[in-house]
Coordinates of C-alpha atoms in Angstrom, one line a residue:
M1 CA 10.1 -61.3 -36.0
M2 CA 7.9 -58.4 -34.9
Q3 CA 6.5 -60.6 -32.0
Q4 CA 10.1 -61.4 -30.9
A5 CA 11.0 -57.7 -31.0
R6 CA 7.9 -56.8 -28.9
R7 CA 8.7 -59.6 -26.4
A8 CA 12.4 -58.4 -26.1
S9 CA 11.2 -54.8 -25.7
G10 CA 8.8 -55.8 -23.0
L11 CA 11.4 -57.8 -21.2
L12 CA 13.8 -54.8 -21.2
V13 CA 11.1 -52.5 -19.8
A14 CA 10.3 -55.0 -17.1
V15 CA 13.9 -55.3 -16.1
M16 CA 14.3 -51.5 -16.0
L17 CA 11.2 -51.1 -13.9
T18 CA 12.4 -53.7 -11.4
A19 CA 15.6 -51.8 -11.1
C20 CA 13.6 -48.6 -10.5
N21 CA 11.7 -50.2 -7.7
Q22 CA 14.8 -51.6 -6.1
L23 CA 16.4 -48.1 -6.2
A24 CA 13.3 -46.5 -4.8
E25 CA 13.2 -49.0 -1.9
Q26 CA 16.8 -48.2 -0.8
P27 CA 16.8 -45.5 1.9
S28 CA 19.0 -42.5 1.4
D29 CA 22.0 -42.1 3.7
A30 CA 20.7 -38.7 4.6
T31 CA 17.3 -40.0 5.7
R32 CA 16.7 -40.5 9.4
S33 CA 13.5 -41.1 11.4
P34 CA 12.3 -37.9 12.8
P35 CA 12.8 -37.5 16.6
T36 CA 9.9 -39.0 18.6
A37 CA 10.3 -36.5 21.5
H38 CA 7.3 -35.7 23.6
G39 CA 4.5 -34.7 21.2
T40 CA 1.6 -36.2 19.4
A41 CA 1.5 -40.0 18.9
P42 CA 2.9 -41.3 15.6
E43 CA 0.3 -42.1 13.0
S44 CA 0.6 -45.0 10.6
A45 CA 1.0 -43.7 7.1
P46 CA 2.9 -45.1 4.2
S47 CA 6.1 -43.4 3.4
P48 CA 6.1 -41.8 -0.1
T49 CA 8.1 -43.9 -2.6
A50 CA 11.2 -42.0 -3.9
V51 CA 11.5 -41.8 -7.7
S52 CA 14.9 -42.7 -8.9
P53 CA 16.7 -41.0 -11.8
L54 CA 16.3 -44.2 -13.8
A55 CA 12.5 -44.2 -13.3
D56 CA 12.5 -40.5 -14.4
L57 CA 14.3 -41.5 -17.5
I58 CA 11.9 -44.4 -18.3
L59 CA 8.9 -42.1 -17.6
E60 CA 10.3 -39.4 -19.8
K61 CA 11.0 -41.8 -22.7
R62 CA 7.6 -43.4 -22.4
Q63 CA 5.9 -40.0 -22.4
V64 CA 7.9 -38.9 -25.5
A65 CA 7.1 -42.1 -27.3
V66 CA 3.4 -42.0 -26.6
G67 CA 3.0 -38.2 -27.2
A68 CA 5.4 -37.6 -30.0
S69 CA 2.8 -35.4 -31.6
L70 CA 2.7 -33.0 -28.7
A71 CA 3.7 -29.4 -29.3
A72 CA 7.2 -28.2 -28.4
P73 CA 6.1 -26.2 -25.3
A74 CA 4.5 -29.4 -23.8
L75 CA 7.7 -31.4 -24.4
Q76 CA 9.8 -28.7 -22.7
R77 CA 7.5 -28.8 -19.7
L78 CA 8.0 -32.6 -19.5
A79 CA 11.8 -32.0 -19.5
G80 CA 11.3 -30.0 -16.4
G81 CA 10.5 -33.2 -14.6
P82 CA 9.3 -32.7 -11.0
A83 CA 8.5 -29.0 -11.5
D84 CA 5.2 -30.1 -13.0
R85 CA 4.0 -30.9 -9.5
E86 CA 4.5 -27.4 -8.2
R87 CA 1.3 -25.6 -7.3
Y88 CA 0.5 -22.0 -7.8
A89 CA -2.8 -20.1 -7.3
E90 CA -4.5 -19.0 -10.5
I91 CA -4.1 -15.2 -11.1
V92 CA -6.7 -13.3 -13.1
R93 CA -4.6 -10.2 -14.1
N94 CA -6.0 -6.7 -13.5
G95 CA -7.5 -5.1 -16.5
V96 CA -8.1 -1.5 -17.5
Q97 CA -10.8 0.3 -15.4
S98 CA -12.9 3.3 -16.5
V99 CA -12.9 6.1 -14.0
A100 CA -16.4 7.1 -15.0
E101 CA -17.6 3.6 -14.0
S102 CA -15.2 2.6 -11.2
P103 CA -13.4 5.7 -9.8
V104 CA -12.1 3.9 -6.6
S105 CA -9.5 1.2 -6.3
T106 CA -8.9 -0.6 -3.0
F107 CA -6.4 -3.2 -2.1
S108 CA -4.2 -4.6 0.8
I109 CA -0.4 -4.1 0.8
D110 CA 1.8 -7.1 0.2
V111 CA 5.3 -7.5 1.6
D112 CA 5.9 -11.1 0.5
T113 CA 8.9 -11.6 -1.7
G114 CA 8.6 -15.3 -2.5
S115 CA 7.6 -14.9 -6.2
Y116 CA 10.8 -13.1 -7.1
T117 CA 13.2 -15.7 -5.7
N118 CA 11.1 -18.6 -7.0
V119 CA 11.2 -17.0 -10.5
R120 CA 14.9 -16.5 -10.1
R121 CA 15.3 -20.2 -9.3
M122 CA 13.4 -21.3 -12.4
L123 CA 15.4 -18.9 -14.7
Q124 CA 18.6 -20.2 -13.2
E125 CA 17.4 -23.8 -14.0
G126 CA 17.1 -22.8 -17.6
R127 CA 13.3 -22.4 -18.0
L128 CA 10.8 -19.5 -18.1
P129 CA 8.3 -19.6 -15.2
P130 CA 4.6 -20.5 -15.4
H131 CA 2.6 -17.3 -15.7
D132 CA 0.8 -18.0 -12.4
A133 CA 4.2 -18.2 -10.5
V134 CA 4.7 -14.5 -11.4
R135 CA 3.2 -12.0 -8.8
V136 CA 4.4 -8.7 -10.1
E137 CA 4.0 -6.8 -6.8
E138 CA 6.2 -9.3 -5.0
M139 CA 8.9 -8.8 -7.6
I140 CA 8.8 -5.0 -7.2
N141 CA 8.8 -5.3 -3.4
Y142 CA 11.7 -7.6 -3.3
F143 CA 13.9 -4.6 -3.5
G144 CA 14.6 -1.8 -1.0
Y145 CA 13.9 1.8 -2.0
A146 CA 15.3 5.1 -0.6
D147 CA 12.0 6.7 0.0
P148 CA 11.8 9.0 3.1
A149 CA 11.1 7.0 6.4
P150 CA 9.7 8.2 9.7
A151 CA 12.1 9.0 12.5
T152 CA 10.2 7.2 15.3
R153 CA 7.9 4.2 15.7
D154 CA 5.0 6.5 16.7
T155 CA 4.6 7.1 12.9
P156 CA 5.1 3.6 11.6
F157 CA 5.6 4.6 7.9
R158 CA 5.6 7.6 5.5
V159 CA 3.9 7.8 2.1
S160 CA 5.1 9.4 -1.1
A161 CA 3.8 9.6 -4.6
A162 CA 5.1 10.5 -8.0
L163 CA 3.9 10.5 -11.6
A164 CA 6.0 10.1 -14.8
P165 CA 5.5 8.9 -18.4
T166 CA 5.1 5.1 -18.7
P167 CA 8.2 3.4 -20.2
W168 CA 6.2 1.0 -22.3
N169 CA 3.5 3.4 -23.4
H170 CA 4.3 7.0 -24.1
D171 CA 0.6 7.9 -24.2
T172 CA 0.0 7.0 -20.5
Q173 CA 1.4 8.0 -17.1
L174 CA 2.8 5.7 -14.4
L175 CA 1.8 6.5 -10.8
R176 CA 4.1 5.3 -8.1
I177 CA 2.8 5.1 -4.5
A178 CA 5.5 4.2 -2.0
L179 CA 5.4 3.3 1.7
K180 CA 8.6 3.3 3.8
A181 CA 8.4 1.8 7.3
W182 CA 10.3 2.9 10.4
D183 CA 13.4 0.7 10.8
A184 CA 14.5 -0.7 14.1
P185 CA 18.2 -1.2 14.8
V186 CA 18.7 -5.0 15.4
A187 CA 20.1 -4.3 18.9
E188 CA 16.8 -2.5 19.8
L189 CA 14.5 -5.2 18.6
P190 CA 12.1 -6.5 21.4
A191 CA 12.8 -9.8 23.0
S192 CA 11.8 -12.6 20.6
N193 CA 9.8 -15.8 21.2
L194 CA 10.4 -17.8 18.0
V195 CA 9.1 -21.3 17.3
F196 CA 10.5 -22.9 14.2
L197 CA 8.1 -25.5 12.8
I198 CA 10.3 -27.6 10.6
D199 CA 9.1 -30.1 7.9
V200 CA 11.2 -33.3 8.2
S201 CA 9.0 -35.4 5.9
G202 CA 10.4 -37.5 3.1
S203 CA 9.7 -34.8 0.5
M204 CA 12.3 -32.6 2.3
N205 CA 15.2 -35.1 1.6
S206 CA 17.2 -33.1 -0.9
A207 CA 20.1 -30.6 -0.7
D208 CA 17.9 -27.6 -1.5
K209 CA 15.4 -28.5 1.2
L210 CA 16.2 -29.7 4.8
P211 CA 20.1 -29.3 4.6
L212 CA 19.6 -25.7 3.3
L213 CA 16.9 -25.1 5.8
K214 CA 19.1 -26.0 8.8
R215 CA 22.0 -23.8 7.6
S216 CA 19.5 -21.0 7.1
I217 CA 18.1 -21.2 10.6
K218 CA 21.6 -21.2 12.0
L219 CA 22.3 -17.8 10.4
L220 CA 19.5 -16.4 12.5
T221 CA 20.0 -18.3 15.7
R222 CA 23.7 -17.3 16.0
R223 CA 22.5 -13.7 16.4
L224 CA 19.9 -14.4 19.1
R225 CA 20.4 -12.9 22.6
A226 CA 20.0 -14.2 26.1
E227 CA 16.6 -12.5 26.3
D228 CA 15.3 -14.3 23.2
R229 CA 13.7 -17.7 23.2
I230 CA 13.7 -20.4 20.5
S231 CA 11.9 -23.7 20.2
L232 CA 12.1 -26.4 17.5
V233 CA 9.0 -28.4 16.5
V234 CA 9.2 -31.0 13.8
Y235 CA 6.5 -32.7 11.8
A236 CA 6.3 -35.7 9.4
G237 CA 4.2 -38.8 10.1
A238 CA 4.0 -37.4 13.7
A239 CA 4.8 -34.0 15.3
G240 CA 7.2 -33.6 18.2
V241 CA 9.3 -31.1 20.1
V242 CA 13.0 -31.5 19.7
L243 CA 14.0 -28.3 21.5
E244 CA 12.0 -26.8 24.4
P245 CA 12.0 -23.0 24.8
T246 CA 15.7 -22.2 25.1
A247 CA 17.7 -19.0 25.7
G248 CA 18.9 -17.6 22.4
D249 CA 22.5 -17.3 23.5
L250 CA 22.8 -21.1 24.0
H251 CA 24.0 -21.4 20.4
A252 CA 25.7 -24.8 20.8
T253 CA 22.6 -26.4 22.2
I254 CA 20.4 -24.9 19.5
E255 CA 22.8 -26.1 16.7
A256 CA 23.1 -29.5 18.1
A257 CA 19.3 -29.9 18.0
L258 CA 19.3 -28.7 14.4
D259 CA 22.1 -31.1 13.4
E260 CA 20.1 -34.1 14.6
L261 CA 17.2 -33.4 12.2
G262 CA 16.7 -35.8 9.2
A263 CA 14.0 -36.3 6.6
G264 CA 11.6 -39.2 6.4
G265 CA 7.9 -40.0 6.4
S266 CA 4.7 -38.3 5.2
T267 CA 3.7 -34.8 6.0
H268 CA 1.2 -34.2 8.9
G269 CA 1.3 -30.3 8.7
S270 CA -1.8 -29.5 10.8
A271 CA -0.6 -31.5 13.8
G272 CA 2.7 -29.7 13.7
I273 CA 1.1 -26.3 13.4
R274 CA -1.1 -26.9 16.5
L275 CA 1.9 -28.1 18.5
A276 CA 4.0 -25.1 17.4
Y277 CA 1.3 -22.6 18.5
A278 CA 1.1 -24.4 21.8
K279 CA 4.8 -23.9 22.3
A280 CA 4.5 -20.2 21.3
R281 CA 1.8 -19.7 23.9
E282 CA 3.9 -21.4 26.5
G283 CA 6.8 -19.0 25.9
F284 CA 4.7 -15.9 25.1
I285 CA 6.6 -12.7 25.8
R286 CA 4.3 -9.8 26.5
G287 CA 5.4 -6.7 24.5
G288 CA 7.8 -8.9 22.6
I289 CA 8.0 -10.6 19.2
N290 CA 5.9 -13.9 19.2
R291 CA 6.1 -15.8 16.0
V292 CA 5.9 -19.2 14.5
I293 CA 8.1 -19.7 11.5
L294 CA 7.0 -22.6 9.2
A295 CA 9.8 -23.9 7.0
T296 CA 8.6 -26.4 4.4
D297 CA 8.1 -27.2 0.7
G298 CA 4.4 -27.0 1.5
D299 CA 3.7 -30.6 0.5
F300 CA 0.9 -31.4 3.0
N301 CA -0.3 -34.9 2.2
V302 CA -1.9 -36.3 5.4
G303 CA -3.8 -34.7 8.3
T304 CA -5.6 -31.5 7.7
V305 CA -4.9 -30.9 4.0
D306 CA -7.8 -28.7 3.0
D307 CA -6.8 -25.1 2.4
R308 CA -9.8 -23.6 4.1
A309 CA -9.3 -25.8 7.2
L310 CA -5.7 -24.8 7.5
V311 CA -6.6 -21.1 7.1
D312 CA -9.2 -21.3 9.8
L313 CA -6.7 -22.9 12.1
I314 CA -4.2 -20.0 11.4
E315 CA -6.8 -17.3 11.8
E316 CA -7.8 -18.7 15.2
Q317 CA -4.2 -18.5 16.4
R318 CA -3.3 -15.1 15.1
R319 CA -5.9 -13.6 17.5
T320 CA -3.7 -14.7 20.4
G321 CA -1.0 -12.3 19.3
I322 CA 1.2 -14.9 17.6
A323 CA 2.1 -14.3 13.9
L324 CA 3.1 -16.8 11.3
T325 CA 5.9 -16.5 8.8
T326 CA 6.3 -19.2 6.1
L327 CA 9.6 -20.0 4.4
G328 CA 9.5 -22.1 1.2
F329 CA 12.3 -24.5 0.2
G330 CA 13.1 -26.7 -2.8
R331 CA 11.6 -27.6 -6.1
G332 CA 9.5 -30.3 -7.6
N333 CA 6.5 -30.3 -5.3
L334 CA 6.6 -26.7 -4.0
N335 CA 3.1 -25.7 -2.8
E336 CA 3.6 -22.0 -2.9
A337 CA -0.1 -21.3 -3.1
M338 CA -0.6 -22.9 0.3
M339 CA 2.4 -21.1 2.0
E340 CA 1.5 -17.7 0.7
R341 CA -2.1 -18.1 1.9
L342 CA -1.2 -19.3 5.4
A343 CA 1.2 -16.4 5.9
D344 CA -1.4 -13.9 4.6
H345 CA -4.0 -15.1 7.1
G346 CA -1.4 -15.5 9.9
D347 CA -0.5 -11.8 9.9
G348 CA 2.9 -12.7 8.6
N349 CA 4.9 -12.8 5.4
Y350 CA 6.1 -15.5 2.9
A351 CA 9.7 -15.8 1.5
Y352 CA 11.2 -18.4 -0.7
I353 CA 14.8 -19.5 0.2
D354 CA 16.7 -20.6 -2.9
S355 CA 20.2 -20.2 -1.5
L356 CA 22.1 -19.4 1.7
L357 CA 22.5 -15.8 0.3
E358 CA 18.8 -15.4 0.3
A359 CA 18.6 -16.8 3.8
Q360 CA 21.2 -14.1 4.8
K361 CA 18.9 -11.4 3.3
V362 CA 15.7 -12.6 4.9
L363 CA 16.9 -13.8 8.3
V364 CA 19.9 -11.5 9.0
E365 CA 20.0 -8.3 6.9
Q366 CA 16.2 -7.8 7.0
V367 CA 15.4 -9.6 10.2
G368 CA 13.5 -6.6 11.6
G369 CA 11.1 -6.6 8.7
T370 CA 10.7 -10.4 8.9
L371 CA 10.0 -10.5 12.6
L372 CA 8.8 -7.1 13.9
T373 CA 5.4 -5.7 12.7
V374 CA 5.1 -1.9 13.0
A375 CA 1.7 -1.5 11.3
G376 CA -1.1 -4.0 10.8
D377 CA -4.0 -4.4 8.4
V378 CA -2.6 -1.8 6.0
K379 CA -5.0 -0.9 3.2
I380 CA -4.7 1.5 0.3
Q381 CA -7.6 3.2 -1.5
V382 CA -7.1 5.5 -4.5
E383 CA -9.9 7.7 -5.8
F384 CA -9.2 9.0 -9.3
N385 CA -10.5 12.4 -10.4
P386 CA -12.7 11.9 -13.6
A387 CA -11.9 15.4 -14.7
R388 CA -8.2 14.5 -15.0
V389 CA -8.0 10.7 -15.3
V390 CA -10.0 8.6 -17.7
E391 CA -8.6 5.1 -17.1
Y392 CA -6.4 3.2 -14.7
R393 CA -4.8 -0.2 -14.3
L394 CA -3.3 -1.5 -11.0
I395 CA -0.1 -3.5 -11.8
G396 CA -0.1 -6.6 -9.6
Y397 CA -1.9 -7.1 -6.2
E398 CA -4.5 -9.3 -7.9
N399 CA -4.9 -11.6 -4.8
R400 CA -5.0 -8.5 -2.5
A401 CA -8.0 -6.8 -4.0
L402 CA -10.6 -5.5 -1.5
R403 CA -14.1 -4.2 -1.9
R404 CA -14.6 -0.5 -1.6
E405 CA -16.5 -0.9 1.7
D406 CA -13.7 -3.0 3.1
F407 CA -11.5 0.0 3.5
N408 CA -13.4 1.4 6.4
N409 CA -14.2 -2.0 8.0
D410 CA -11.6 -2.7 10.7
A411 CA -12.8 -6.3 10.8
V412 CA -11.4 -7.0 7.3
D413 CA -7.9 -8.4 7.4
A414 CA -5.1 -6.8 5.3
G415 CA -1.3 -7.0 5.1
E416 CA 1.2 -6.3 7.8
L417 CA 4.1 -3.9 7.4
G418 CA 7.5 -4.9 9.0
A419 CA 10.2 -2.7 10.3
G420 CA 12.2 -1.2 7.4
H421 CA 9.9 -2.6 4.7
S422 CA 9.4 -0.8 1.4
V423 CA 6.1 -1.2 -0.4
V424 CA 5.5 0.1 -3.8
A425 CA 2.3 0.1 -5.9
L426 CA 2.2 1.2 -9.5
Y427 CA -0.8 2.3 -11.6
E428 CA -0.8 3.0 -15.3
L429 CA -3.1 6.0 -16.0
A430 CA -4.7 7.4 -19.1
L431 CA -5.2 11.1 -18.6
T432 CA -8.2 13.0 -19.9
G433 CA -7.6 14.5 -23.3
G434 CA -4.7 12.1 -24.0
A435 CA -4.3 9.3 -26.5
G436 CA -3.7 6.5 -24.0
A437 CA -7.4 5.4 -23.4
R438 CA -8.2 1.8 -24.4
L439 CA -11.9 1.8 -23.6
D440 CA -14.6 3.4 -25.8
P441 CA -16.4 6.3 -24.0
L442 CA -19.9 5.7 -22.9
R443 CA -22.8 7.3 -24.8
Y444 CA -24.7 8.3 -21.7
T445 CA -22.1 9.7 -19.3
Q446 CA -22.9 11.7 -16.2
R447 CA -21.8 15.3 -16.0
E448 CA -18.7 16.1 -14.0
S449 CA -19.4 16.4 -10.4
D450 CA -18.9 19.6 -8.4
G451 CA -16.1 17.8 -6.5
A452 CA -14.2 17.0 -9.7
T453 CA -14.4 20.6 -10.7
R454 CA -13.5 22.0 -7.3
H455 CA -10.4 19.7 -7.1
A456 CA -9.4 20.1 -10.7
H457 CA -5.7 20.4 -9.8
E458 CA -5.8 16.9 -8.2
L459 CA -5.3 13.8 -10.3
A460 CA -6.2 11.4 -7.4
F461 CA -6.8 11.2 -3.7
I462 CA -4.9 8.5 -1.8
R463 CA -6.0 7.2 1.5
L464 CA -4.3 4.6 3.8
R465 CA -5.7 2.8 6.8
Y466 CA -3.6 0.9 9.3
K467 CA -3.5 -0.3 12.9
M468 CA -0.8 0.1 15.4
P469 CA 0.4 -3.2 16.8
D470 CA -2.2 -4.7 19.2
A471 CA -4.7 -1.9 18.5
A472 CA -8.3 -2.6 17.6
N473 CA -9.1 0.6 15.8
S474 CA -7.4 1.9 12.6
R475 CA -5.8 5.3 11.8
E476 CA -5.9 7.0 8.4
L477 CA -3.4 8.9 6.3
R478 CA -4.4 11.0 3.3
I479 CA -2.4 12.4 0.4
A480 CA -3.6 14.3 -2.7
L481 CA -1.8 13.6 -6.0
T482 CA -1.3 16.9 -7.7
E483 CA 0.3 18.2 -10.9
A484 CA 3.3 19.2 -8.8
M485 CA 4.2 15.6 -8.2
R486 CA 4.4 14.9 -12.0
V487 CA 7.6 15.0 -14.1
A488 CA 7.4 15.5 -17.8
R489 CA 10.2 13.1 -18.8
L490 CA 10.9 9.6 -17.6
D491 CA 14.6 10.3 -17.3
A492 CA 13.8 13.1 -14.8
A493 CA 12.1 10.6 -12.5
S494 CA 14.1 9.2 -9.5
T495 CA 16.3 6.1 -9.9
D496 CA 13.9 4.2 -7.6
F497 CA 10.9 5.2 -9.8
R498 CA 12.7 3.9 -13.0
F499 CA 14.0 0.8 -11.4
A500 CA 10.6 -0.2 -10.0
A501 CA 9.1 0.4 -13.4
A502 CA 11.8 -1.9 -14.9
V503 CA 10.9 -4.7 -12.5
A504 CA 7.2 -4.2 -13.2
A505 CA 7.9 -4.5 -16.9
F506 CA 9.9 -7.7 -16.3
G507 CA 7.2 -9.3 -14.3
Q508 CA 4.5 -8.4 -16.8
R509 CA 6.7 -9.7 -19.6
L510 CA 7.2 -13.1 -17.8
S511 CA 3.5 -13.3 -17.0
G512 CA 2.4 -12.8 -20.6
S513 CA 0.8 -9.3 -20.1
P514 CA -0.9 -7.9 -23.2
Y515 CA -0.2 -4.3 -22.1
L516 CA 3.5 -4.1 -22.8
G517 CA 3.2 -3.9 -26.6
G518 CA 6.7 -4.4 -28.1
F519 CA 8.5 -3.5 -24.9
G520 CA 10.9 -6.4 -24.6
F521 CA 13.9 -7.6 -22.5
D522 CA 16.3 -5.2 -24.3
D523 CA 14.1 -2.3 -23.4
I524 CA 13.9 -3.5 -19.8
L525 CA 17.7 -3.6 -19.6
A526 CA 18.0 -0.2 -21.1
L527 CA 15.6 1.1 -18.4
A528 CA 17.1 -0.8 -15.4
G529 CA 20.8 -0.3 -16.1
P530 CA 21.0 3.5 -15.5
A531 CA 18.5 3.1 -12.6
R532 CA 20.7 0.8 -10.4
G533 CA 21.5 3.6 -8.0
V534 CA 23.1 2.7 -4.7
D535 CA 23.3 -1.2 -4.8
D536 CA 25.6 -2.2 -1.9
Q537 CA 24.2 -5.7 -1.7
G538 CA 24.2 -6.2 -5.5
Y539 CA 20.5 -7.1 -5.6
R540 CA 19.8 -4.8 -8.5
A541 CA 22.8 -6.0 -10.4
D542 CA 21.5 -9.6 -9.9
F543 CA 18.1 -8.5 -11.4
I544 CA 19.9 -7.1 -14.5
R545 CA 21.6 -10.5 -14.9
L546 CA 18.2 -12.3 -14.6
V547 CA 16.8 -10.1 -17.4
R548 CA 19.7 -11.0 -19.6
L549 CA 19.2 -14.7 -18.8
A550 CA 15.4 -14.5 -19.5
R551 CA 16.2 -12.9 -22.9
S552 CA 18.5 -15.8 -23.8
L553 CA 15.9 -18.4 -22.7
E554 CA 13.2 -16.7 -24.8
L555 CA 15.5 -16.9 -27.8
Q556 CA 16.0 -20.6 -27.3
G557 CA 12.4 -21.6 -27.8
P558 CA 8.7 -21.1 -27.0
D559 CA 7.6 -19.9 -23.6
V560 CA 7.0 -23.0 -21.3
G561 CA 4.8 -21.0 -19.0
Q562 CA 1.0 -21.2 -18.7
A563 CA -1.2 -19.4 -21.1
P564 CA -1.9 -15.8 -20.2
A565 CA -4.8 -15.3 -17.8
N566 CA -7.7 -13.1 -18.8
A567 CA -6.6 -9.6 -18.2
D568 CA -9.9 -7.9 -18.5
D569 CA -12.0 -9.4 -15.7
R570 CA -10.6 -8.1 -12.4
N571 CA -11.4 -4.8 -10.8
G572 CA -8.2 -3.0 -9.8

């Protein structure tokens, strides 16, 4: 009887697997061969086999049957299906630093916002994000802030600083450093030479990928002017040009080219990047905006797939004055680590598009910040006064850390600041004589320096270096953090201060930070609610809804994210 049952079970599985293969071999109605316009010759590469819902069901049942003893978090991750193939760079979270040992903190700014929208997408799918998907600085900088901005482009940004009690630890202080860039009216933007490099490989064949990508690009192209130029380059098994440099006001021509795009084939990313840069050089506008915009899920699987080789290629091209922006789409095989890294090394920025509303934000409402760089290689260095501050912790910016000597080295690359961008950095500080210190004092400490005594009214000295567009040498700004910038009560701090603190707490909570103590989602809501301030676009209201959603998901079961990274190994 048992042998008959096993034979019957085996026959059923065989029939179901055959059905899976037949479904996988049937092409989707939405799949077309990519245009074979003049470009590189097609390469022979097998098309990736689509996985049908039935195959997913069999795989899930087989995994559950074989691994029934797995812990609940692992089973919840399996239920996420294709999300398991998403790739994120490992983050070693910043730990507490002793001012006596390391008084100087140096890092590059970060204007990317992709982490926030990607985390939002996961929460809306009903799951908490992996810890490495949460980059706290990108969550903070997703939002705009009402810090004072310069009146002209001659001064590309203004710096402000403030200090108030830390919401999650009453024994420490929270330092907020804010940069606000000069904002250019859209009508006054320089002429643009834009080359869209569009992934039309088989992995892009879903509603949240190529179809959303095409609608997103149309939002931007409908606002282009006659003096602007746009080109469309596609890549899959081969790379080709589907729209030669075209005047921006020929909207019907541009949209017709976009409408013809369909997904199919494997992904030859490096060939497309080379061709896109060639088109950008062909249409180069001196004194204008010259930028390649890579739109993809980042699933590079043929051609140059090594991260270092792609980065070298991008760095070679940025020296010609052509920047790179990356736009991420879709779920399942999202390679966010690759897209963020390419944008960082291409003097550009990375955004994740999870909806047409997000495309409206990135490509229409904030198009100046996306396209026009007003300051390059922006670095921040903070020196803490050991007479006033005993410990500090930089919140976020782990993958932007620089060595102390990098600050004065103009050859070291750093982040770019776009028109209208807001950049905020937060430090948690333990002041001398307070109860907030986490580290034991050293037995053999040096005496206070003459400088620390002479500047006893200063808590820290903040320096910023940047380059004007196309300049080889950097300029420097300096600001001293004094007691006058400190408020005694958190509720006396600005709404922007309190809201940024709420976002920072949310990011730390999602990433498994050990520094929040018992500060939970209810506390974050209590902090963020009164700090909404002016919210014309509803982005802050949307954040509050996400916090409520994360609270509900946490109550449903164990966190399905990755284990917390070591928080004690990285110099802030």
